[in-house]
Short mmCIF file of C-alpha atoms in Angstrom, two decimals:
data_model
loop_
_atom_site.label_atom_id
_atom_site.label_comp_id
_atom_site.label_asym_id
_atom_site.label_seq_id
_atom_site.Cartn_x
_atom_site.Cartn_y
_atom_site.Cartn_z
CA MET A 14 -24.75 67.28 28.43
CA GLN A 15 -26.73 69.79 30.63
CA ASP A 16 -24.75 72.18 32.92
CA PHE A 17 -26.47 72.48 36.07
CA GLY A 18 -25.52 75.85 38.74
CA TYR A 19 -27.16 75.63 42.10
CA ASP A 20 -26.66 75.97 45.97
CA ARG A 21 -25.15 72.84 46.83
CA HIS A 22 -26.34 72.75 50.18
CA ILE A 23 -30.21 74.01 49.75
CA TYR A 24 -30.90 71.65 46.94
CA SER A 25 -30.25 68.39 44.89
CA VAL A 26 -30.29 67.38 41.35
CA LEU A 27 -31.37 63.64 41.05
CA GLU A 28 -31.63 61.60 37.98
CA VAL A 29 -35.13 59.85 38.56
CA ASN A 30 -37.59 57.73 36.39
CA LYS A 31 -40.82 59.09 34.80
CA THR A 32 -43.51 57.94 37.56
CA SER A 33 -40.97 59.21 40.37
CA TYR A 34 -40.61 62.30 38.12
CA GLU A 35 -44.63 63.02 37.57
CA ASN A 36 -44.51 62.45 41.66
CA CYS A 37 -42.04 64.17 43.08
CA ILE A 38 -40.14 60.98 44.99
CA ASP A 39 -36.71 62.24 45.09
CA THR A 40 -36.57 57.89 47.07
CA GLY A 41 -34.88 55.36 44.91
CA PHE A 42 -33.31 57.72 42.00
CA ILE A 43 -31.35 56.20 39.90
CA LYS A 44 -28.61 59.00 39.87
CA ASN A 45 -27.77 61.74 42.71
CA ILE A 46 -26.26 64.24 40.06
CA THR A 47 -25.58 66.17 43.08
CA ARG A 48 -21.52 66.97 43.06
CA GLY A 49 -18.59 70.11 43.76
CA GLY A 50 -19.83 73.23 44.77
CA GLY A 51 -23.37 73.17 43.08
CA ARG A 52 -21.72 72.91 38.88
CA ASP A 53 -22.07 69.65 37.58
CA VAL A 54 -22.11 68.32 34.35
CA PHE A 55 -24.45 65.48 33.31
CA GLN A 56 -24.12 63.34 29.95
CA LEU A 57 -27.27 62.55 27.59
CA THR A 58 -25.13 60.02 25.95
CA LYS A 59 -28.50 58.31 24.95
CA ALA A 60 -31.76 59.21 23.04
CA LYS A 61 -34.18 59.03 25.56
CA THR A 62 -35.94 60.56 28.03
CA TYR A 63 -33.99 62.11 31.23
CA TYR A 64 -35.78 63.56 33.17
CA PHE A 65 -34.04 65.20 36.75
CA LEU A 66 -35.71 66.82 39.39
CA SER A 67 -34.41 68.07 43.21
CA GLY A 68 -34.87 66.33 46.65
CA GLY A 69 -36.02 67.69 49.83
CA GLY A 70 -39.65 68.95 48.37
CA PHE A 71 -38.48 71.32 45.40
CA CYS A 72 -39.98 69.15 43.38
CA TRP A 73 -43.20 70.20 44.44
CA GLN A 74 -42.02 74.13 43.59
CA GLY A 75 -41.15 72.66 40.44
CA MET A 76 -37.99 72.75 40.97
CA LYS A 77 -37.09 69.41 37.94
CA VAL A 78 -37.21 69.19 33.84
CA ALA A 79 -37.70 66.34 31.22
CA ILE A 80 -35.06 66.49 28.65
CA HIS A 81 -35.70 64.56 25.45
CA VAL A 82 -32.70 63.95 23.54
CA THR A 83 -33.65 62.68 19.88
CA GLU A 84 -31.22 60.51 18.01
CA ALA A 85 -29.79 62.74 14.49
CA GLU A 86 -31.67 62.02 11.36
CA VAL A 87 -29.28 60.80 8.65
CA ALA A 88 -28.54 63.46 6.38
CA ALA A 89 -29.36 62.45 2.09
CA PRO A 90 -26.36 62.11 0.55
CA VAL A 91 -24.47 65.37 0.75
CA PRO A 92 -23.84 67.35 -3.42
CA LEU A 93 -20.27 68.12 -4.63
CA ILE A 94 -19.11 70.91 -3.19
CA LYS A 95 -18.13 73.88 -5.43
CA SER A 96 -15.36 75.59 -4.39
CA GLY A 97 -15.83 77.97 -1.89
CA SER A 98 -18.25 76.00 -0.15
CA SER A 99 -18.13 73.87 3.26
CA ALA A 100 -20.17 71.41 4.39
CA SER A 101 -20.79 70.67 8.68
CA ASP A 102 -20.79 67.26 10.41
CA SER A 103 -23.74 66.43 12.24
CA CYS A 104 -23.45 65.28 15.96
CA GLY A 105 -24.55 61.97 17.23
CA ILE A 106 -27.68 63.56 19.08
CA LYS A 107 -29.51 66.55 19.29
CA LEU A 108 -31.29 68.20 21.56
CA ASN A 109 -33.69 71.61 22.02
CA HIS A 110 -30.60 72.85 23.67
CA THR A 111 -32.83 76.52 23.67
CA LEU A 112 -36.30 74.76 25.63
CA VAL A 113 -34.01 73.41 28.18
CA VAL A 114 -32.64 77.32 28.12
CA LEU A 115 -35.19 78.76 28.43
CA ILE A 116 -36.87 75.54 30.82
CA LEU A 117 -33.59 76.80 33.53
CA VAL A 118 -33.94 80.13 33.37
CA LEU A 119 -37.78 80.29 33.97
CA MET A 120 -36.18 77.77 37.23
CA TRP A 121 -34.01 80.06 37.78
CA THR A 122 -36.26 82.89 37.95
CA ILE A 123 -38.66 81.60 39.87
CA PHE A 124 -36.41 80.23 43.05
CA PHE A 125 -34.06 83.30 43.08
CA LYS A 126 -35.97 86.67 43.06
#
């Protein structure tokens, strides 16, 4: 899941393909994520690279992000658990959340000084 926060009267969040992402093309987008009050949530449900940009020329100023989602690796069989220990479940998709947060923080600081 990715959370986008922005002023929806100025910016937009568009899911685009790789070519549109690389060339900041905001027409013919896959999906317009811009809804609600500028606090939109987008589910990253498939293992693929998602490309997002802001339309209206803001992409050329760096307001774009690519998020690579991979399938979770299959863990080796869990050995017998000793009493007092616990095991944790793995999720179906993993995402480098730290990288995404860093990118969004950098975008926020650049455009909202």
